Short mmCIF file of C-alpha atoms in Angstrom, two decimals:
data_model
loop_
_atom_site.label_atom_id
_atom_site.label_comp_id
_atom_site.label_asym_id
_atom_site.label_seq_id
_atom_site.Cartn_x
_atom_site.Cartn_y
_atom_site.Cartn_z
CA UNK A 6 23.80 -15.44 -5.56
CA UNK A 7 19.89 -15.72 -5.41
CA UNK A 8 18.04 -19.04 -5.83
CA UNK A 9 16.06 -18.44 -9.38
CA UNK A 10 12.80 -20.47 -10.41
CA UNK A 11 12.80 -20.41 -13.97
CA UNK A 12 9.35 -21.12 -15.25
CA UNK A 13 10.27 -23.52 -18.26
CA UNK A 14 6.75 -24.59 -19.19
CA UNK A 15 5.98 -23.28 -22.41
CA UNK A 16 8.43 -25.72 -23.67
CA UNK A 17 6.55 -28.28 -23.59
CA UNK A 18 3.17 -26.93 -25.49
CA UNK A 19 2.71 -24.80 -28.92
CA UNK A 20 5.16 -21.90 -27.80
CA UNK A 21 8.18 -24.27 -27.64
CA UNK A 22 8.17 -23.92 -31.73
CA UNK A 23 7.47 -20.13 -31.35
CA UNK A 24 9.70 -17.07 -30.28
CA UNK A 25 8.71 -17.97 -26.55
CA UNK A 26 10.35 -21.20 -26.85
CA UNK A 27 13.42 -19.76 -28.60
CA UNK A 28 13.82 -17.31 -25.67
CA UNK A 29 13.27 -20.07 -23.29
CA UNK A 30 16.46 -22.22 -24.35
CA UNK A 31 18.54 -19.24 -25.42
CA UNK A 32 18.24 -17.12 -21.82
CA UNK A 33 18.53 -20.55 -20.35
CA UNK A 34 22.05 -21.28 -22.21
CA UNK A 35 23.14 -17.87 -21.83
CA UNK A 36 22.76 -18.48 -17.85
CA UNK A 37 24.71 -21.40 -18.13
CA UNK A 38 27.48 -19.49 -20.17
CA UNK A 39 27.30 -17.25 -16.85
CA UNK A 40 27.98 -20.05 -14.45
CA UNK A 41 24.42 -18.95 -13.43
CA UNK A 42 23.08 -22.73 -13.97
CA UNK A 43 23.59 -24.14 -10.07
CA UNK A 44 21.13 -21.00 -8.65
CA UNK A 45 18.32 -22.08 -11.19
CA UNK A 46 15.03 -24.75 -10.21
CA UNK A 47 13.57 -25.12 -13.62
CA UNK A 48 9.85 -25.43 -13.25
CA UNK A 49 8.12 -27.99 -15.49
CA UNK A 50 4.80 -29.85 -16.07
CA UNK A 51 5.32 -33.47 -14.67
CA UNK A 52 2.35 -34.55 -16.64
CA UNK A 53 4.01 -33.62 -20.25
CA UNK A 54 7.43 -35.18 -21.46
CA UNK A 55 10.83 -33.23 -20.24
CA UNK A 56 11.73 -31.02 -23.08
CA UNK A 57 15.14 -31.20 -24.75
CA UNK A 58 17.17 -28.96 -22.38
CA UNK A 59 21.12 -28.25 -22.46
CA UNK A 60 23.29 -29.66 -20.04
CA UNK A 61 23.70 -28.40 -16.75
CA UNK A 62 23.64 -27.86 -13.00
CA UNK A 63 20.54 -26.43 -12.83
CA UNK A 64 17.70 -28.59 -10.27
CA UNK A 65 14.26 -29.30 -11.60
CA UNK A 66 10.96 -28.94 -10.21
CA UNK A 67 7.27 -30.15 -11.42
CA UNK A 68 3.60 -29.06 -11.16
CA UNK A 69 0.51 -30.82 -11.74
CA UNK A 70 -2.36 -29.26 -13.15
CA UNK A 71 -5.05 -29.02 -15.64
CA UNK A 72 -7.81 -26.28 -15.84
CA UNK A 73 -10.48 -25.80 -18.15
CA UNK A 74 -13.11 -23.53 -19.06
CA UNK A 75 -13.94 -20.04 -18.14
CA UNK A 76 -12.25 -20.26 -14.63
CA UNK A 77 -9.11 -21.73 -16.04
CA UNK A 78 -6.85 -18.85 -15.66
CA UNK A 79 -7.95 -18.20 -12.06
CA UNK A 80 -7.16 -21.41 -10.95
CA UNK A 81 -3.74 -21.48 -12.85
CA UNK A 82 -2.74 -18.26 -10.82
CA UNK A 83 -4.09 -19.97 -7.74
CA UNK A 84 -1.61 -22.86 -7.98
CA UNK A 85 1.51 -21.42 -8.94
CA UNK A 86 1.14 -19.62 -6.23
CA UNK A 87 1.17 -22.74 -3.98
CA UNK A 88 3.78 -24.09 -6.36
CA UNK A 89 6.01 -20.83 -5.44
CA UNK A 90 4.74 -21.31 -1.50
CA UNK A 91 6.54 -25.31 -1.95
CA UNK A 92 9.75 -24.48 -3.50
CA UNK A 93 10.64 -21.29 -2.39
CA UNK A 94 13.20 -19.71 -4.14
CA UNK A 95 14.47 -16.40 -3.91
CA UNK A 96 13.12 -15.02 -6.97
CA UNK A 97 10.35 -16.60 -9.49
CA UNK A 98 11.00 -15.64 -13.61
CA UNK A 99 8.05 -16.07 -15.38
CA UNK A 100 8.45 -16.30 -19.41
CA UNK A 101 4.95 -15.84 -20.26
CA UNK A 102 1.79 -14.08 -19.29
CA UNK A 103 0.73 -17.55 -17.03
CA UNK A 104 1.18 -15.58 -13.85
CA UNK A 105 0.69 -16.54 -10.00
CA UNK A 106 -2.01 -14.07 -8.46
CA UNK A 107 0.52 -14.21 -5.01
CA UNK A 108 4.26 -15.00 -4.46
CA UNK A 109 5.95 -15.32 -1.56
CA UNK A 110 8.93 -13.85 -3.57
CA UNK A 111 9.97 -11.25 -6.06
CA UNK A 112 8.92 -12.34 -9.24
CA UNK A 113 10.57 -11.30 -12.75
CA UNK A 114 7.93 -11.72 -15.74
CA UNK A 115 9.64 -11.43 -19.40
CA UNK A 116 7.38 -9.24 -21.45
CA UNK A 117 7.51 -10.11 -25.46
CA UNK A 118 4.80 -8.25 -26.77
CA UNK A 119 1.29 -6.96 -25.77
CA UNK A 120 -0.27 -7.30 -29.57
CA UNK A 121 -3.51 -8.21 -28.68
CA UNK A 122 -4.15 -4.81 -27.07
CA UNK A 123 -1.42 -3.09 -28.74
CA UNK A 124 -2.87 -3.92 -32.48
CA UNK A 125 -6.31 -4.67 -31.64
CA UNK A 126 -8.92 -5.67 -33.87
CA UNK A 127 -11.63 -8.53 -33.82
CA UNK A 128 -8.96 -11.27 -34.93
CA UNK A 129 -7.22 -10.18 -31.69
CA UNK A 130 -10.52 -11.17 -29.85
CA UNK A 131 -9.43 -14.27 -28.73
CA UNK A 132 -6.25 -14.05 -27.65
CA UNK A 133 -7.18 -10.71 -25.51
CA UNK A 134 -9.69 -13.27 -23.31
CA UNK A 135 -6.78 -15.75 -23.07
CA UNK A 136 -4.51 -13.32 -21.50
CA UNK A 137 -6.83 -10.99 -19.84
CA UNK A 138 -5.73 -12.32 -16.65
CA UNK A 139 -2.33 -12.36 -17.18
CA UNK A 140 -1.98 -8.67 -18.37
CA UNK A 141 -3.94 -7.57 -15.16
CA UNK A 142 -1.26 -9.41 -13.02
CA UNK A 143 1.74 -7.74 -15.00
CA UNK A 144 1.86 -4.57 -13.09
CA UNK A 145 1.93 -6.56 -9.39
CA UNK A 146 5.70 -7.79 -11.07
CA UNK A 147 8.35 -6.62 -8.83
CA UNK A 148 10.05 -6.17 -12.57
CA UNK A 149 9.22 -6.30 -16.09
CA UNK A 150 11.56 -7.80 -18.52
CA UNK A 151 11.01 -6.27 -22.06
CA UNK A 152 12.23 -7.17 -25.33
CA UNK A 153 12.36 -3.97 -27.06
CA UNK A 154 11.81 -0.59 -25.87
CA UNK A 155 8.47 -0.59 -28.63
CA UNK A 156 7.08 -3.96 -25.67
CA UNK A 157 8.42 -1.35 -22.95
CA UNK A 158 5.81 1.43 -23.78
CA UNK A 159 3.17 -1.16 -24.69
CA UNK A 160 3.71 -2.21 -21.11
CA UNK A 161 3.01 1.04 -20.01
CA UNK A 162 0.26 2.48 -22.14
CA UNK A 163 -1.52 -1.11 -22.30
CA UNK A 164 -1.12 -2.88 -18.48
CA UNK A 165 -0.26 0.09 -16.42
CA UNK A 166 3.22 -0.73 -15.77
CA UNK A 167 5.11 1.82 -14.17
CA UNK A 168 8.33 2.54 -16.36
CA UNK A 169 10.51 2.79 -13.35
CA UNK A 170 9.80 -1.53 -13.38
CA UNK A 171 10.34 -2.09 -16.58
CA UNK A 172 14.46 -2.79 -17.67
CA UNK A 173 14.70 -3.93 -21.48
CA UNK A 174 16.76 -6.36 -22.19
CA UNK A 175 17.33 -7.47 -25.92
CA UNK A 176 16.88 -11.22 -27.14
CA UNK A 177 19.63 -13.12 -29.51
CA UNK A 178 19.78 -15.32 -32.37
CA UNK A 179 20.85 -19.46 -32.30
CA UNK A 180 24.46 -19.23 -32.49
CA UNK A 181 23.58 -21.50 -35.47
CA UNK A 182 22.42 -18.57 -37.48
CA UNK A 183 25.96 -17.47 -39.28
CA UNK A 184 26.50 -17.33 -43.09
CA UNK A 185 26.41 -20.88 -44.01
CA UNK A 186 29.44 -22.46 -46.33
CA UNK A 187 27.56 -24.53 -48.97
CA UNK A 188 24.29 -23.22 -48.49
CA UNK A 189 23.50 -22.57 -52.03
CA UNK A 190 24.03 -26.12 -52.58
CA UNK A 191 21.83 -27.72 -50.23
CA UNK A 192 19.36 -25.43 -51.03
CA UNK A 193 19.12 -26.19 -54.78
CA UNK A 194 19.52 -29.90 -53.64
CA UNK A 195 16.87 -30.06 -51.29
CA UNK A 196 14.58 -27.31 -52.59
CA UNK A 197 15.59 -27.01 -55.84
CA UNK A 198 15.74 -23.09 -55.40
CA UNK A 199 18.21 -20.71 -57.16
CA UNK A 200 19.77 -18.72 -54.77
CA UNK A 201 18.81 -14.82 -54.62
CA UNK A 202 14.98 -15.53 -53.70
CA UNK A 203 13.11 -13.56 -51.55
CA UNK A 204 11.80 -14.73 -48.47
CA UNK A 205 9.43 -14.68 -45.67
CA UNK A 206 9.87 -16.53 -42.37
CA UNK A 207 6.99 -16.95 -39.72
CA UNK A 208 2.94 -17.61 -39.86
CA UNK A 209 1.10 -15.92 -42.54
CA UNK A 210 -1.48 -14.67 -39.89
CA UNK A 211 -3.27 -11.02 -40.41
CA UNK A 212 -0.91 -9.15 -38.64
CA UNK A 213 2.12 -10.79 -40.78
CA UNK A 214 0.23 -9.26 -43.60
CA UNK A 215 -0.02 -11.99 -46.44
CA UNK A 216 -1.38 -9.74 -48.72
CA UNK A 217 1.05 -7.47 -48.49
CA UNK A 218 4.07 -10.16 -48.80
CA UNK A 219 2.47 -10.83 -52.19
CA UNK A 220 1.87 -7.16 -53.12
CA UNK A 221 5.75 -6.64 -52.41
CA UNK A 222 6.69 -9.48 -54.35
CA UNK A 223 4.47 -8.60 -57.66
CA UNK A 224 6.06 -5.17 -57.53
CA UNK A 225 9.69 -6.45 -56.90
CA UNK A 226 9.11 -8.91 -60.06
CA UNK A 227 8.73 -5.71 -62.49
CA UNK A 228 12.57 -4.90 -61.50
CA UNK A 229 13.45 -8.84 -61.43
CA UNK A 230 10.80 -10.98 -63.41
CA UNK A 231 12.37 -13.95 -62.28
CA UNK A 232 12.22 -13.34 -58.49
CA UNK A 233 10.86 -16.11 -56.40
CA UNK A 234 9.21 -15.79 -53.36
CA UNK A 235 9.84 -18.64 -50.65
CA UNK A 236 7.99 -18.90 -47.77
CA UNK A 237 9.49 -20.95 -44.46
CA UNK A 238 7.69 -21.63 -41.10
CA UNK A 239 4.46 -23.30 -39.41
CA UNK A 240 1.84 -20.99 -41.28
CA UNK A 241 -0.50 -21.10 -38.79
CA UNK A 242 -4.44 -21.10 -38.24
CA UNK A 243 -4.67 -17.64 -39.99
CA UNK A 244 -3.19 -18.36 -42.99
CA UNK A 245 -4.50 -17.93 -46.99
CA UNK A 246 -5.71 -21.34 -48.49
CA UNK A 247 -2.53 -20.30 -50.71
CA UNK A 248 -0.10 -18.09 -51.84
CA UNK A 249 -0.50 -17.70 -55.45
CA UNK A 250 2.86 -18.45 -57.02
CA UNK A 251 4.81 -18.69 -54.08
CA UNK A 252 7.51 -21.51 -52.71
CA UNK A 253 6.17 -22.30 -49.00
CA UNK A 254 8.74 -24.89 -47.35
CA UNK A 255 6.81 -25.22 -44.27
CA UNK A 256 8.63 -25.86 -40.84
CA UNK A 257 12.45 -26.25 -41.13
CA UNK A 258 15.10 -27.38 -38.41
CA UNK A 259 17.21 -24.68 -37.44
CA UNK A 260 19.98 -25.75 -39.73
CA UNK A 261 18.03 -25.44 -42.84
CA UNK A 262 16.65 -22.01 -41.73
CA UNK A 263 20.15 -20.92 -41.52
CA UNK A 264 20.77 -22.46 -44.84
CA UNK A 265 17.50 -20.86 -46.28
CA UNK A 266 18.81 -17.20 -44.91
CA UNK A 267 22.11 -17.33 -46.09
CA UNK A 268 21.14 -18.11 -49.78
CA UNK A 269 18.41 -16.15 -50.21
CA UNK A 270 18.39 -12.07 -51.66
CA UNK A 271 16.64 -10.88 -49.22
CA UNK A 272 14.08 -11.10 -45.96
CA UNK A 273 11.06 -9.52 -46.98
CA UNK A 274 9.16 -8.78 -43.79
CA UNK A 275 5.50 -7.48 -43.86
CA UNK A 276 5.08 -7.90 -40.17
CA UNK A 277 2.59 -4.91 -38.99
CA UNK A 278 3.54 -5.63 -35.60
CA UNK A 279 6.31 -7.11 -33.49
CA UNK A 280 7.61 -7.28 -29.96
CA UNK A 281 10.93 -8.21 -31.43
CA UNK A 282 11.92 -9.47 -34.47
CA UNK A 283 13.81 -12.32 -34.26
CA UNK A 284 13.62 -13.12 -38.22
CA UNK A 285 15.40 -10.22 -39.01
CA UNK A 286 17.43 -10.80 -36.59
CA UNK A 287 18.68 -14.13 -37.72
CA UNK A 288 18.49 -12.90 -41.01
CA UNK A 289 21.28 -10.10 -40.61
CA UNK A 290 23.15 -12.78 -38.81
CA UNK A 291 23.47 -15.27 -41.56
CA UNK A 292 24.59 -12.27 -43.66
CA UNK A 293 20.51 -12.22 -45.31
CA UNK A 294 19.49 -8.39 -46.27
CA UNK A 295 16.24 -7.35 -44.40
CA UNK A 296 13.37 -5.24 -46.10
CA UNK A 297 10.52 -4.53 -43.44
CA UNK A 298 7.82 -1.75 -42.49
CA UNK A 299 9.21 0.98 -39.72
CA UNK A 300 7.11 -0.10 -36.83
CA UNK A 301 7.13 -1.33 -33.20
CA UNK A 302 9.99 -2.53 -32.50
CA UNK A 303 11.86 -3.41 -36.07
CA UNK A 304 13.57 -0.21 -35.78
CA UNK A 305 15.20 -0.91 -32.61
CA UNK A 306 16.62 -4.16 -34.14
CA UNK A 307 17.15 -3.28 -37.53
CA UNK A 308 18.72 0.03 -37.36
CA UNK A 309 20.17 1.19 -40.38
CA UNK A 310 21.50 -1.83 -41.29
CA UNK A 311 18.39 -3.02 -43.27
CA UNK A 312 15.70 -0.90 -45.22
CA UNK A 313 12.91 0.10 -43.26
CA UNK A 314 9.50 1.32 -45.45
CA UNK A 315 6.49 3.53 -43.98
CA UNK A 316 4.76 1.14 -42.41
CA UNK A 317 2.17 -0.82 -44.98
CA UNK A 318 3.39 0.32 -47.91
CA UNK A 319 3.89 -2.86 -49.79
CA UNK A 320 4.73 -0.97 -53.16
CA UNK A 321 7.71 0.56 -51.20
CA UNK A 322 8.85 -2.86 -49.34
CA UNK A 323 8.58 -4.69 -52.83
CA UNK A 324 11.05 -1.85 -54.12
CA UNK A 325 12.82 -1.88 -51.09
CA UNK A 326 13.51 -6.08 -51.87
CA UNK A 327 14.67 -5.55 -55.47
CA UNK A 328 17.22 -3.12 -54.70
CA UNK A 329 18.17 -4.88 -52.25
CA UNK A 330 18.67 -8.47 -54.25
CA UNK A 331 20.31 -6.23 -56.88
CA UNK A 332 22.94 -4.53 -54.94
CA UNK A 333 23.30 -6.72 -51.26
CA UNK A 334 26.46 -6.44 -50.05
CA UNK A 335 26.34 -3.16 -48.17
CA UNK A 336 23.70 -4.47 -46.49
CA UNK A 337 24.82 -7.92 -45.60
CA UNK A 338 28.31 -6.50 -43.98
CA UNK A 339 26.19 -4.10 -42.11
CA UNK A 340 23.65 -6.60 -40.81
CA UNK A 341 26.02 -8.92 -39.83
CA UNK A 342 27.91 -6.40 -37.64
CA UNK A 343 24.37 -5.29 -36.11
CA UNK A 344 23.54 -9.07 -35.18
CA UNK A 345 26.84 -9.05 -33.30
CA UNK A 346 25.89 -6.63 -30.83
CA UNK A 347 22.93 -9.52 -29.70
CA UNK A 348 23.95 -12.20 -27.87
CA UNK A 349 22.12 -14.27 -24.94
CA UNK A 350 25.47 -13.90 -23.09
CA UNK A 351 25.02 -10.35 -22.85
CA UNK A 352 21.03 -10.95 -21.80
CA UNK A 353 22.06 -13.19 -19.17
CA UNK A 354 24.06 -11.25 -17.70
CA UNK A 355 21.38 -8.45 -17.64
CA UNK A 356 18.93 -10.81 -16.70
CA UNK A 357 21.20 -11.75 -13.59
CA UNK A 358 21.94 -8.36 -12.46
CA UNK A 359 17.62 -7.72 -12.77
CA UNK A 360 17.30 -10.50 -10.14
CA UNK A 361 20.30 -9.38 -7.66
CA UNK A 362 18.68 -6.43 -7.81
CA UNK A 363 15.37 -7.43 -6.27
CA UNK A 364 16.90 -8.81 -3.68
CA UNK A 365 18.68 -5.33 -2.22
#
């Protein structure tokens, strides 16, 4: 079995709260689940605190380094590639676009979206000079790991990746997302919230469409006056000053997501863009209806077992929501099934067979 360096650093900045940091601890528990844990080197920044990580047989390894300014991201390619030159292992996995400019090895580089390019726009600005560098290096991967087959093309179209590199492999929800006994309870304890709301999960940034979430809403409150929308999640630097009328909970623990899915009516899901989806994801999975727009990828994960409106059409997503609250149990059985067919088990053992692979 080949000797894996796992590149676990995002968990210990901003993306550990974020999907990347979810993918980070669910891949690496899935390995584990594979008896996959004694191949892996885990590579982390000695000068940040370890990060909560599960048990394991899995070594650890550490780098040093901090680069500013407009030569940052040279020099951060420049010394992972000395890192990979120290420890050697058989293959490097990168989970984000920080990428060495050489390896000694085959190198693995998970792929979750390419939205800066793939959206555009002058909000996008700044993130496209973050990871110029990093979406140059993506086609010198020996493989491309994408989340959806929507990131696949993007890879493609947007960093010249040849297809014949890329293998998609499909993330999972938290085994802790699973209808919740008592959840209407705590949430009318807690949040003193009548179960049946709708609800939003994520930042309220420009591509989540804010305006839109409360355009859906208004029109899903002529059907159901009383409809509340409730709003979970770090809302981010983008955000509205407010959301007129709205709940917002702000971050939640896991458990109290779960909790927050399984008693509301539905996920409402303005989201002009993805690479994945995970919200409606864990939303099917706690047995929570999903109303979204049909683009990128939300087709791939939602698949019939939701209600998917032409993208940005609020009036339609609002409706969508409504007749969904009124009537959800159709949809809850079939989300639920769909969410079974995700599982990190499953992507680990994709994920394994990727890196025996690049060793033939």
């Amino acid at each position: 079995m080949p000797s894996v360096l796992l590149d676990m650093r995002p968990l210990q900045g901003p993306s550990a709260g974020r999907g990347i940091g979810t993918y980070a601890l669910g891949l690496l528990q899935g390995l584990i689940s594979q008896g996959f844990d004694s191949n892996l080197t885990l590579l982390l920044d000695a000068d940040f605190p370890e990060p909560s990580l599960p048990a394991g047989g899995y070594k650890l390894a550490g780098s040093r380094r901090r680069y500013h300014g407009q030569l940052s991201a040279y020099e951060e390619a420049v010394a992972l590639g000395s890192d990979l030159q120290r420890i050697r292992p058989d293959v490097y996995h990168a989970i984000d676009l920080r990428l060495a400019g050489r390896s000694p090895c085959p190198w693995v580089v998970t792929l979750h979206d390419l939205i800066p390019w793939a959206l555009g726009g002058p909000r996008m600005r700044g993130e496209r000079f973050r990871f110029w560098l990093g979406r140059r290096l993506l086609k010198r991967a020996d493989a491309v790991l994408a989340v959806s087959e929507a990131t696949a093309r993007d890879a493609a179209r947007h960093a010249g990746v040849d297809p014949k590199r890329t293998k998609v492999v499909y993330e999972a929800a938290d085994p802790v997302f699973e209808p919740r006994s008592g959840a209407a309870d705590r949430v009318r304890e807690r949040r003193a919230l009548e179960p049946g709301y709708l609800l939003f999960v994520g930042a309220l940034d420009a591509r989540k469409d804010p305006a839109g979430l409360l355009r859906a809403w208004a029109v899903a409150k002529e059907a159901r006056p009383q409809l509340r929308l409730v709003i979970a999640g770090d809302p981010g630097a983008q955000a509205p000053r407010s959301m007129p009328g709205a709940t917002t909970v702000g971050p939640v623990d896991k458990l109290e997501l779960a909790d927050l899915y399984s008693a509301a009516g539905c996920l409402v899901f303005p989201s002009r863009y993805e690479g994945f989806g995970l919200p409606c994801l864990e939303a099917m999975a706690c047995g929570c209806p999903v109303a979204a727009y049909a683009n990128s990828s939300l087709p791939e994960v939602v698949d019939g077992a939701g209600t998917l409106v032409p993208d940005g059409d609020a009036g339609a997503l609002g409706r969508a929501a409504a007749a969904l609250v009124a009537d959800p149990e159709h949809a809850r059985r079939a989300g639920l099934e769909r969410a079974k067919l995700f599982t990190w088990s499953k992507a680990a053992r994709q994920t394994i067979a990727l890196y025996e692979s690049l060793l033939r």
